[in-house]
mmCIF file of C-alpha atoms in Angstrom:
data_model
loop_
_atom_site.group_PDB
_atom_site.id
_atom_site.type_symbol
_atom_site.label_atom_id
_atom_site.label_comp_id
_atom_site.label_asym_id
_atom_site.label_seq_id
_atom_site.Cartn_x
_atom_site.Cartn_y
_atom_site.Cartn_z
ATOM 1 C CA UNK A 1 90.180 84.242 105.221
ATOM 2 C CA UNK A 2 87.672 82.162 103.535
ATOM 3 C CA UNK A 3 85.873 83.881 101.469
ATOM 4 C CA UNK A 4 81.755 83.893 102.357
ATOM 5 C CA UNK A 5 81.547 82.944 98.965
ATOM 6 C CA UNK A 6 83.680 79.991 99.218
ATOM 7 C CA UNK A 7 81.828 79.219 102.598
ATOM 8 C CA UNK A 8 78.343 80.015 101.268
ATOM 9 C CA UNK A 9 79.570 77.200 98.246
ATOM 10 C CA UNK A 10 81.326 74.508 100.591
ATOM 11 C CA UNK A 11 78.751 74.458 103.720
ATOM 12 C CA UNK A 12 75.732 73.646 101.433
ATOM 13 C CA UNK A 13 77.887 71.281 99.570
ATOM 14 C CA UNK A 14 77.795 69.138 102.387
ATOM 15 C CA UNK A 15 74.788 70.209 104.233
ATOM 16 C CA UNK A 16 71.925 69.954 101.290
ATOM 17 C CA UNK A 17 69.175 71.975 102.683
ATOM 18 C CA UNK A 18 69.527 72.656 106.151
ATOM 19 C CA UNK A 19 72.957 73.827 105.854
ATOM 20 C CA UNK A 20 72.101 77.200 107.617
ATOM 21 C CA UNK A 21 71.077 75.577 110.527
ATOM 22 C CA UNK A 22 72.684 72.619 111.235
ATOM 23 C CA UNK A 23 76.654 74.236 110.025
ATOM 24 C CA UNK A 24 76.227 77.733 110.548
ATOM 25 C CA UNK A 25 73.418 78.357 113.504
ATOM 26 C CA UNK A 26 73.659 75.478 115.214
ATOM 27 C CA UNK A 27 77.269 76.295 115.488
ATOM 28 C CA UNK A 28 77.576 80.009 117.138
ATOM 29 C CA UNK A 29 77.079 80.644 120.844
ATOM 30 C CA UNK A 30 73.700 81.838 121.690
ATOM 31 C CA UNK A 31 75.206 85.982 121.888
ATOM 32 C CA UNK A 32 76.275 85.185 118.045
ATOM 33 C CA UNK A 33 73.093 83.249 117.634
ATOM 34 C CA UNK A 34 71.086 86.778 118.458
ATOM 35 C CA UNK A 35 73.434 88.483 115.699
ATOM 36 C CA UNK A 36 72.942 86.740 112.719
ATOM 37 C CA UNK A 37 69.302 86.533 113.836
ATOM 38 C CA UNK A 38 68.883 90.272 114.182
ATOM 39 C CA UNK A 39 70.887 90.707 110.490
ATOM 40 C CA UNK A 40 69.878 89.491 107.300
ATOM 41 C CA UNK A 41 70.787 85.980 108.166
ATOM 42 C CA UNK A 42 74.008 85.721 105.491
ATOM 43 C CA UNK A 43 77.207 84.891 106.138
ATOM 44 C CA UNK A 44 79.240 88.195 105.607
ATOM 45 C CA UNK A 45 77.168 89.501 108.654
ATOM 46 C CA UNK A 46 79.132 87.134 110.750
ATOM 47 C CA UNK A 47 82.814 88.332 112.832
ATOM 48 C CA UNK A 48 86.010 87.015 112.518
ATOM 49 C CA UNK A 49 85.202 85.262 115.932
ATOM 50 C CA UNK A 50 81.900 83.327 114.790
ATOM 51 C CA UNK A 51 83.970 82.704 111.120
ATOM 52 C CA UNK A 52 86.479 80.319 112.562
ATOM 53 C CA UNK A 53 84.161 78.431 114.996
ATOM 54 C CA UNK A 54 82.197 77.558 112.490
ATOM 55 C CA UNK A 55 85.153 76.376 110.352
ATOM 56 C CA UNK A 56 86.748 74.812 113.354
ATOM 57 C CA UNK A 57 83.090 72.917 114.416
ATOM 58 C CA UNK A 58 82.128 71.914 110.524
ATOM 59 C CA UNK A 59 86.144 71.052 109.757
ATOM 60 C CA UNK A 60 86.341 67.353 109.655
ATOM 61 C CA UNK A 61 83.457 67.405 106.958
ATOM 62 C CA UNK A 62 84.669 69.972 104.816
ATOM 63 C CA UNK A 63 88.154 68.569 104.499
ATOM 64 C CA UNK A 64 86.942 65.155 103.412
ATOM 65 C CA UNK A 65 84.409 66.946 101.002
ATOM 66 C CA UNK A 66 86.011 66.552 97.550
ATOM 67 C CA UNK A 67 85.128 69.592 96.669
ATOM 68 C CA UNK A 68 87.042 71.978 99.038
ATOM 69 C CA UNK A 69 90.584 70.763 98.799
ATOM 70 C CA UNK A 70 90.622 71.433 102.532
ATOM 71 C CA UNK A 71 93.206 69.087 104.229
ATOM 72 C CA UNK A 72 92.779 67.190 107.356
ATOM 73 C CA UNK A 73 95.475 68.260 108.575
ATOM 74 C CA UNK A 74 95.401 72.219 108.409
ATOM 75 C CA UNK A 75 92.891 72.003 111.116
ATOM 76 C CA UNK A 76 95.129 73.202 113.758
ATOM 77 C CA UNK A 77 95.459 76.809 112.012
ATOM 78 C CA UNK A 78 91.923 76.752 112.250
ATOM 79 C CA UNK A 79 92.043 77.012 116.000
ATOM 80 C CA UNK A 80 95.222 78.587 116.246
ATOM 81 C CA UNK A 81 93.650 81.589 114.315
ATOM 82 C CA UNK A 82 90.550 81.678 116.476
ATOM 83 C CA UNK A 83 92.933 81.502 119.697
ATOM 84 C CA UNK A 84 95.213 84.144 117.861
ATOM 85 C CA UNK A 85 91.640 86.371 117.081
ATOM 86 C CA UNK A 86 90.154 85.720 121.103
ATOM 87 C CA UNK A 87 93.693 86.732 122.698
ATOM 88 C CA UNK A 88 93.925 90.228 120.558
ATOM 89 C CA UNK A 89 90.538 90.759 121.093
ATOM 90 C CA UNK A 90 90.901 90.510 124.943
ATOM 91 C CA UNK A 91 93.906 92.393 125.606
ATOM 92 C CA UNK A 92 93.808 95.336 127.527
ATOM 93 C CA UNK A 93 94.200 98.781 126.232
ATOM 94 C CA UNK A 94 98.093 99.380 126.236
ATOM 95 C CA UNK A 95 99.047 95.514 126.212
ATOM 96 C CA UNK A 96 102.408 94.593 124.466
ATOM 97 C CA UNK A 97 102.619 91.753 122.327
ATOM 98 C CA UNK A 98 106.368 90.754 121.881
ATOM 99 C CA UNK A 99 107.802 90.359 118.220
ATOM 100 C CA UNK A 100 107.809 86.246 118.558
ATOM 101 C CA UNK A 101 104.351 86.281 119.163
ATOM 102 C CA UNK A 102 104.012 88.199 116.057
ATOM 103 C CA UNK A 103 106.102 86.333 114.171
ATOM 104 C CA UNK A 104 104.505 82.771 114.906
ATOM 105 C CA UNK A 105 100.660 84.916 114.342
ATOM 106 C CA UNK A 106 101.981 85.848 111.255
ATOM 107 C CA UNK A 107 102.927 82.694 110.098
ATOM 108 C CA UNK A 108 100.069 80.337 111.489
ATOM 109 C CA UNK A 109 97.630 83.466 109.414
ATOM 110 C CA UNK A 110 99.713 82.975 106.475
ATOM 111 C CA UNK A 111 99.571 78.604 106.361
ATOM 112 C CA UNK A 112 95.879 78.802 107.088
ATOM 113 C CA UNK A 113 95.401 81.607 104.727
ATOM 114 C CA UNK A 114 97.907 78.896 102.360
ATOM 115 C CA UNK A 115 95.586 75.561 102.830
ATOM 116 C CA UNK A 116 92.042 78.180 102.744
ATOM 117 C CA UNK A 117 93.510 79.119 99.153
ATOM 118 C CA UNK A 118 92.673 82.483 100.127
ATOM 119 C CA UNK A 119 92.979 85.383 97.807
ATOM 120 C CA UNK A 120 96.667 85.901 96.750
ATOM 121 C CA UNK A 121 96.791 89.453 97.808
ATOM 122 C CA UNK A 122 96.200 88.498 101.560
ATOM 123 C CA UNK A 123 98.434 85.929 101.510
ATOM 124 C CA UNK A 124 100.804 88.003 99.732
ATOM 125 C CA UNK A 125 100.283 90.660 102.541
ATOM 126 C CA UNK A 126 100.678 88.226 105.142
ATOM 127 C CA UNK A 127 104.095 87.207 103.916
ATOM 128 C CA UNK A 128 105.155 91.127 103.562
ATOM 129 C CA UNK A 129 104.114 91.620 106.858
ATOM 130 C CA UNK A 130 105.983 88.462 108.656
ATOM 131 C CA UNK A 131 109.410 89.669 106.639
ATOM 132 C CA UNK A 132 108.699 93.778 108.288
ATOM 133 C CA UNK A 133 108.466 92.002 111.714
ATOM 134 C CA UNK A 134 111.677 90.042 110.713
ATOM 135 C CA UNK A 135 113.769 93.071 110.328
ATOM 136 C CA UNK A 136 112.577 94.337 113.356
ATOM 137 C CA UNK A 137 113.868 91.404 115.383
ATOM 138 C CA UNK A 138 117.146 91.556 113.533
ATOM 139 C CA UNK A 139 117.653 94.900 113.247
ATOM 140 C CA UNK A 140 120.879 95.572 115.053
ATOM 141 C CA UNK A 141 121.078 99.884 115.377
ATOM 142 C CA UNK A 142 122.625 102.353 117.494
ATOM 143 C CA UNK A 143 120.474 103.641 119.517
ATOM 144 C CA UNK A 144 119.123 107.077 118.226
ATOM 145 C CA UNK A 145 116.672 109.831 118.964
ATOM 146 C CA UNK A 146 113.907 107.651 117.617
ATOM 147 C CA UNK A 147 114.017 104.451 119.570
ATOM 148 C CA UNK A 148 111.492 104.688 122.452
ATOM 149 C CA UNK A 149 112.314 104.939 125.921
ATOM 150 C CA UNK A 150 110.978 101.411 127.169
ATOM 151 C CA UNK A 151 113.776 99.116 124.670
ATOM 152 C CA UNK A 152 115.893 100.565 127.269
ATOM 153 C CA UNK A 153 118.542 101.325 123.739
ATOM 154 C CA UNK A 154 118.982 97.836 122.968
ATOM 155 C CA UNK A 155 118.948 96.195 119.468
ATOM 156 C CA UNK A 156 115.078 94.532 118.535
ATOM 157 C CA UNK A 157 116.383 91.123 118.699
ATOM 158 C CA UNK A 158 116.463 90.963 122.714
ATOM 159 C CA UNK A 159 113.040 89.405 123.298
ATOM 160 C CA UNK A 160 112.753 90.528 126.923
ATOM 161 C CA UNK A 161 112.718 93.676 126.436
ATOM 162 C CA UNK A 162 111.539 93.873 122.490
ATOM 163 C CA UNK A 163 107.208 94.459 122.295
ATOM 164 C CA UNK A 164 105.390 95.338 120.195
ATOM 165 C CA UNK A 165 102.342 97.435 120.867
ATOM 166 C CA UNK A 166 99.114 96.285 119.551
ATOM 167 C CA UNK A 167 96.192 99.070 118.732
ATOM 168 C CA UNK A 168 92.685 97.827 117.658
ATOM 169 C CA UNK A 169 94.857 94.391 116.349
ATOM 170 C CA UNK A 170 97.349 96.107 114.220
ATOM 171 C CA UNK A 171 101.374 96.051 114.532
ATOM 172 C CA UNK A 172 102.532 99.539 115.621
ATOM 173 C CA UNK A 173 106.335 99.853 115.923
ATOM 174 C CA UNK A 174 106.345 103.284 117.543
ATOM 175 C CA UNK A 175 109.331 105.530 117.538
#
């Protein structure tokens, strides 16, 4: 979400010299530690994982930096995304995610994306993607060849029975 150029801008900002170490390094776990030593040392070598705990650890300070026009308050998407990143990441091949869970993703992406004044194209693509997984949840169809067996033929908006399955982190509605 944040760009590394807006990081590689904001983290010096506030950390003069030894940014690198103290906000970035000092920051990852030792496995991401051994990464970003092995690489060239920048920050567009570093995951999506390492990316939010270093916002999440260096928040406070780069919200009250004038500089960043990060709020305070936004924090929480900070770890929301992070939790949001950890449980997609660790889901077992096949896993369902059900369409509320998307929906509330979706939406915590999209505000952090919001307060990270992220490009407008992601954000834009955020918002396209949270009104697709609306219609699915109140689509209300006949049930037809292409509906897949496991919705059992009933309309998307039943939550028990309405998932959707998740493949390397993307949405996939099926048929």
């Amino acid at each position: 979400f944040p760009s590394h150029d807006s990081m590689s801008e904001w983290l010096p900002a506030i950390g003069g010299d030894r940014w690198w170490k103290f906000y970035v390094y000092d920051q990852l776990s030792i496995p991401q530690q051994r990464i970003i030593s092995e690489a060239d040392g920048k920050l567009s070598d570093l995951d999506a994982a390492a990316i939010f705990r270093i916002l999440g650890k260096n928040w406070k300070e780069l919200s009250n930096h004038r500089h960043t026009g990060l709020k305070g308050s936004d924090f929480k998407f900070v770890k929301e995304a992070g939790d949001i990143r950890n449980e997609l990441a660790h889901m077992p091949t096949g896993a369902e995610i059900t369409i509320q869970d998307v929906l509330r993703n979706l939406d915590t992406l999209t505000r952090l994306a919001e307060s990270l004044n992220a490009d407008e194209g992601l954000i834009e693509k955020l918002r396209l993607d949270y009104n697709k997984a609306i219609q699915l949840s109140t689509q209300k169809s006949k049930p037809n060849k292409e509906q897949s067996e496991d919705t059992n033929k009933k309309p998307l908006d039943e939550p028990a029975t309405k998932k959707i399955k998740t493949n390397e982190g993307n949405i996939v509605t099926g048929k």
